[in-house]
């Protein structure tokens, strides 16, 4: 399974890689470190994701026509999206728990970009520093993961045309809840960019090779 930052060592030894979808990439990268460190109640995870129209692929359909998406913002495949089982399988494997999530994808009127917001109840005694230290230590030396400073949150504009996944978070202390936010370009980190990253790892190259060019103007 080609989630580059999580399975780097296994990818190095593999001959065939299944690239994750864009939604799983945006959900798994922020959640896996938190679950592995046992910081949240794994039965309380709600995921709200918003994708640009290109996330639906190249094949035209009614929902992706300009007149259908322009000036429109809609939820679709609520709790029935095909990537839901994929995300639950990986989260369960990594946490060694039976993890179930409520996943609601949305289509927004932009060409590319994905913003995911994740909500989960904190375990007793867990605070801001615990989450910060968990994410920063887990993603040390991971060139395509950027953890936002306190009070800042990811923006799809800042990852457009790049292979970065930006992650931010805050705590809703009155409700003892963690809120994670991630942003990726669904066509790069969520698709072709991660495929190139995996190819680099498989062939023993610098994993950033071919992926650090300045993005096109936005």
Short mmCIF file of C-alpha atoms in Angstrom, two decimals:
data_model
loop_
_atom_site.label_atom_id
_atom_site.label_comp_id
_atom_site.label_asym_id
_atom_site.label_seq_id
_atom_site.Cartn_x
_atom_site.Cartn_y
_atom_site.Cartn_z
CA UNK A 1 0.00 0.00 0.00
CA UNK A 2 1.75 3.10 -1.29
CA UNK A 3 1.19 5.66 1.44
CA UNK A 4 4.74 6.91 1.13
CA UNK A 5 5.37 8.42 4.57
CA UNK A 6 3.84 5.47 6.42
CA UNK A 7 5.13 2.49 4.44
CA UNK A 8 8.48 3.81 3.22
CA UNK A 9 10.47 0.74 4.27
CA UNK A 10 7.98 -1.75 2.81
CA UNK A 11 7.78 0.22 -0.44
CA UNK A 12 11.58 -0.05 -0.80
CA UNK A 13 11.28 -3.83 -0.90
CA UNK A 14 8.16 -4.06 -3.10
CA UNK A 15 7.72 -4.75 -6.80
CA UNK A 16 4.06 -3.73 -7.02
CA UNK A 17 2.50 -0.74 -5.25
CA UNK A 18 -1.17 0.19 -4.96
CA UNK A 19 -1.35 3.97 -4.84
CA UNK A 20 -3.81 5.38 -2.25
CA UNK A 21 -6.66 7.54 -3.41
CA UNK A 22 -6.75 11.26 -2.73
CA UNK A 23 -9.32 11.06 0.07
CA UNK A 24 -7.43 8.31 1.96
CA UNK A 25 -4.17 10.23 1.63
CA UNK A 26 -5.70 13.35 3.18
CA UNK A 27 -7.32 11.35 5.99
CA UNK A 28 -4.69 8.75 6.86
CA UNK A 29 -1.64 11.02 7.03
CA UNK A 30 -3.00 13.20 9.88
CA UNK A 31 -4.83 10.38 11.68
CA UNK A 32 -2.35 7.49 11.76
CA UNK A 33 0.19 9.11 14.12
CA UNK A 34 -2.58 10.14 16.50
CA UNK A 35 -4.13 6.67 16.58
CA UNK A 36 -0.78 4.90 16.94
CA UNK A 37 0.00 7.11 19.94
CA UNK A 38 -3.40 6.33 21.50
CA UNK A 39 -4.43 9.97 21.95
CA UNK A 40 -8.09 9.79 20.86
CA UNK A 41 -11.16 7.64 21.27
CA UNK A 42 -11.07 5.63 18.04
CA UNK A 43 -14.88 5.16 18.11
CA UNK A 44 -15.60 8.88 17.71
CA UNK A 45 -13.92 9.80 14.40
CA UNK A 46 -15.86 11.99 11.97
CA UNK A 47 -14.26 13.01 8.67
CA UNK A 48 -15.48 15.90 6.50
CA UNK A 49 -13.65 16.19 3.16
CA UNK A 50 -14.00 18.69 0.35
CA UNK A 51 -12.62 18.00 -3.11
CA UNK A 52 -12.18 19.91 -6.34
CA UNK A 53 -13.95 18.56 -9.41
CA UNK A 54 -10.85 16.85 -10.83
CA UNK A 55 -11.06 14.39 -7.93
CA UNK A 56 -13.81 12.64 -9.87
CA UNK A 57 -11.40 11.73 -12.68
CA UNK A 58 -11.42 12.53 -16.39
CA UNK A 59 -14.63 10.77 -17.37
CA UNK A 60 -17.44 13.33 -17.71
CA UNK A 61 -20.59 12.95 -15.68
CA UNK A 62 -23.59 15.08 -14.83
CA UNK A 63 -22.21 16.02 -11.41
CA UNK A 64 -18.94 17.36 -12.89
CA UNK A 65 -20.45 19.50 -15.65
CA UNK A 66 -19.66 23.20 -15.25
CA UNK A 67 -23.32 24.19 -14.98
CA UNK A 68 -23.84 21.62 -12.22
CA UNK A 69 -20.80 22.54 -10.13
CA UNK A 70 -20.41 26.29 -10.66
CA UNK A 71 -21.79 28.26 -7.71
CA UNK A 72 -22.68 24.96 -6.03
CA UNK A 73 -21.39 23.11 -2.98
CA UNK A 74 -22.76 19.67 -2.27
CA UNK A 75 -22.26 16.50 -0.23
CA UNK A 76 -22.29 13.22 -2.14
CA UNK A 77 -22.07 9.51 -1.38
CA UNK A 78 -22.58 10.34 2.29
CA UNK A 79 -21.32 7.45 4.44
CA UNK A 80 -21.23 5.22 1.33
CA UNK A 81 -18.08 6.38 -0.47
CA UNK A 82 -15.95 3.62 -1.99
CA UNK A 83 -12.83 4.76 -0.11
CA UNK A 84 -14.49 4.38 3.30
CA UNK A 85 -13.56 0.66 3.72
CA UNK A 86 -10.00 1.36 2.53
CA UNK A 87 -9.50 4.02 5.19
CA UNK A 88 -11.03 1.89 7.95
CA UNK A 89 -8.85 -1.09 7.01
CA UNK A 90 -5.62 0.91 7.19
CA UNK A 91 -6.60 2.75 10.38
CA UNK A 92 -7.56 -0.55 12.03
CA UNK A 93 -4.30 -2.20 10.97
CA UNK A 94 -2.14 0.68 12.19
CA UNK A 95 -3.93 1.13 15.52
CA UNK A 96 -4.58 -2.58 16.16
CA UNK A 97 -8.18 -1.64 16.89
CA UNK A 98 -11.46 -2.07 15.01
CA UNK A 99 -11.74 1.51 13.76
CA UNK A 100 -14.91 2.82 12.12
CA UNK A 101 -15.27 6.35 10.78
CA UNK A 102 -18.13 8.52 9.60
CA UNK A 103 -16.97 9.92 6.27
CA UNK A 104 -18.76 12.69 4.36
CA UNK A 105 -17.20 13.88 1.06
CA UNK A 106 -18.18 17.15 -0.59
CA UNK A 107 -17.71 18.56 -4.08
CA UNK A 108 -16.63 22.19 -4.26
CA UNK A 109 -16.51 24.41 -7.38
CA UNK A 110 -12.75 24.47 -7.88
CA UNK A 111 -10.60 22.52 -10.31
CA UNK A 112 -8.14 20.91 -7.90
CA UNK A 113 -7.40 20.73 -4.20
CA UNK A 114 -8.68 18.80 -1.20
CA UNK A 115 -9.32 19.98 2.36
CA UNK A 116 -10.14 17.43 5.04
CA UNK A 117 -11.33 18.16 8.58
CA UNK A 118 -11.29 15.36 11.16
CA UNK A 119 -13.03 15.40 14.54
CA UNK A 120 -12.37 12.94 17.38
CA UNK A 121 -12.81 12.90 21.15
CA UNK A 122 -9.58 13.21 23.13
CA UNK A 123 -8.67 10.64 25.73
CA UNK A 124 -8.58 11.98 29.28
CA UNK A 125 -5.53 14.06 30.10
CA UNK A 126 -4.41 14.65 26.51
CA UNK A 127 -3.45 18.25 25.72
CA UNK A 128 -2.14 20.45 22.93
CA UNK A 129 1.53 19.59 23.49
CA UNK A 130 0.79 15.86 23.25
CA UNK A 131 -0.72 16.29 19.78
CA UNK A 132 2.01 18.67 18.62
CA UNK A 133 4.82 16.42 19.81
CA UNK A 134 3.18 13.37 18.27
CA UNK A 135 2.86 14.92 14.79
CA UNK A 136 6.24 16.65 14.82
CA UNK A 137 8.15 13.58 15.96
CA UNK A 138 6.32 11.19 13.64
CA UNK A 139 6.98 13.31 10.58
CA UNK A 140 10.54 14.37 11.36
CA UNK A 141 12.58 14.23 8.15
CA UNK A 142 9.48 13.65 6.01
CA UNK A 143 10.01 16.24 3.25
CA UNK A 144 6.42 16.42 2.01
CA UNK A 145 4.66 16.79 5.37
CA UNK A 146 4.37 20.30 6.80
CA UNK A 147 2.90 20.80 10.28
CA UNK A 148 1.31 24.23 10.64
CA UNK A 149 2.29 26.42 13.61
CA UNK A 150 -0.23 27.02 16.37
CA UNK A 151 -3.24 29.03 15.23
CA UNK A 152 -2.57 28.38 11.51
CA UNK A 153 -4.45 25.94 9.31
CA UNK A 154 -3.89 24.40 5.87
CA UNK A 155 -5.16 26.10 2.73
CA UNK A 156 -5.56 24.35 -0.62
CA UNK A 157 -3.94 27.36 -2.31
CA UNK A 158 -0.68 26.67 -0.48
CA UNK A 159 -0.38 23.08 -1.75
CA UNK A 160 -1.69 23.61 -5.29
CA UNK A 161 0.60 21.94 -7.82
CA UNK A 162 2.81 20.42 -5.09
CA UNK A 163 3.36 17.05 -3.45
CA UNK A 164 2.94 18.51 0.06
CA UNK A 165 0.41 17.50 2.67
CA UNK A 166 -0.11 20.35 5.14
CA UNK A 167 -1.52 19.42 8.56
CA UNK A 168 -2.90 21.70 11.25
CA UNK A 169 -4.89 21.11 14.41
CA UNK A 170 -6.55 22.66 17.40
CA UNK A 171 -8.35 21.45 20.51
CA UNK A 172 -12.00 22.16 21.26
CA UNK A 173 -11.36 22.08 24.99
CA UNK A 174 -14.95 22.59 26.25
CA UNK A 175 -15.92 19.45 24.36
CA UNK A 176 -12.58 17.65 24.79
CA UNK A 177 -12.28 17.16 21.05
CA UNK A 178 -9.38 17.18 18.61
CA UNK A 179 -9.84 18.93 15.26
CA UNK A 180 -7.33 18.02 12.55
CA UNK A 181 -7.17 19.76 9.17
CA UNK A 182 -5.18 18.61 6.15
CA UNK A 183 -4.75 19.95 2.62
CA UNK A 184 -3.35 18.29 -0.49
CA UNK A 185 -3.47 18.73 -4.24
CA UNK A 186 -5.60 15.75 -5.23
CA UNK A 187 -3.80 15.49 -8.59
CA UNK A 188 -0.29 15.48 -7.09
CA UNK A 189 0.04 14.16 -3.52
CA UNK A 190 -3.35 12.51 -4.03
CA UNK A 191 -2.37 10.85 -7.31
CA UNK A 192 0.58 11.23 -9.69
CA UNK A 193 2.98 12.92 -7.26
CA UNK A 194 2.71 10.16 -4.69
CA UNK A 195 3.18 7.60 -7.48
CA UNK A 196 6.45 9.31 -8.46
CA UNK A 197 7.46 9.47 -4.80
CA UNK A 198 6.87 5.72 -4.48
CA UNK A 199 8.82 5.04 -7.67
CA UNK A 200 11.74 7.03 -6.28
CA UNK A 201 11.66 5.00 -3.06
CA UNK A 202 11.46 1.70 -4.93
CA UNK A 203 14.51 2.56 -7.08
CA UNK A 204 16.59 3.89 -4.21
CA UNK A 205 16.44 7.50 -5.38
CA UNK A 206 15.94 10.62 -3.30
CA UNK A 207 12.17 10.50 -2.74
CA UNK A 208 11.86 14.19 -3.66
CA UNK A 209 13.41 13.70 -7.10
CA UNK A 210 11.29 15.39 -9.77
CA UNK A 211 8.83 16.66 -7.18
CA UNK A 212 10.42 19.85 -5.83
CA UNK A 213 9.91 22.06 -8.88
CA UNK A 214 8.24 25.42 -8.28
CA UNK A 215 4.50 24.91 -8.86
CA UNK A 216 2.79 26.61 -11.75
CA UNK A 217 1.43 30.13 -11.05
CA UNK A 218 -1.83 30.26 -9.14
#
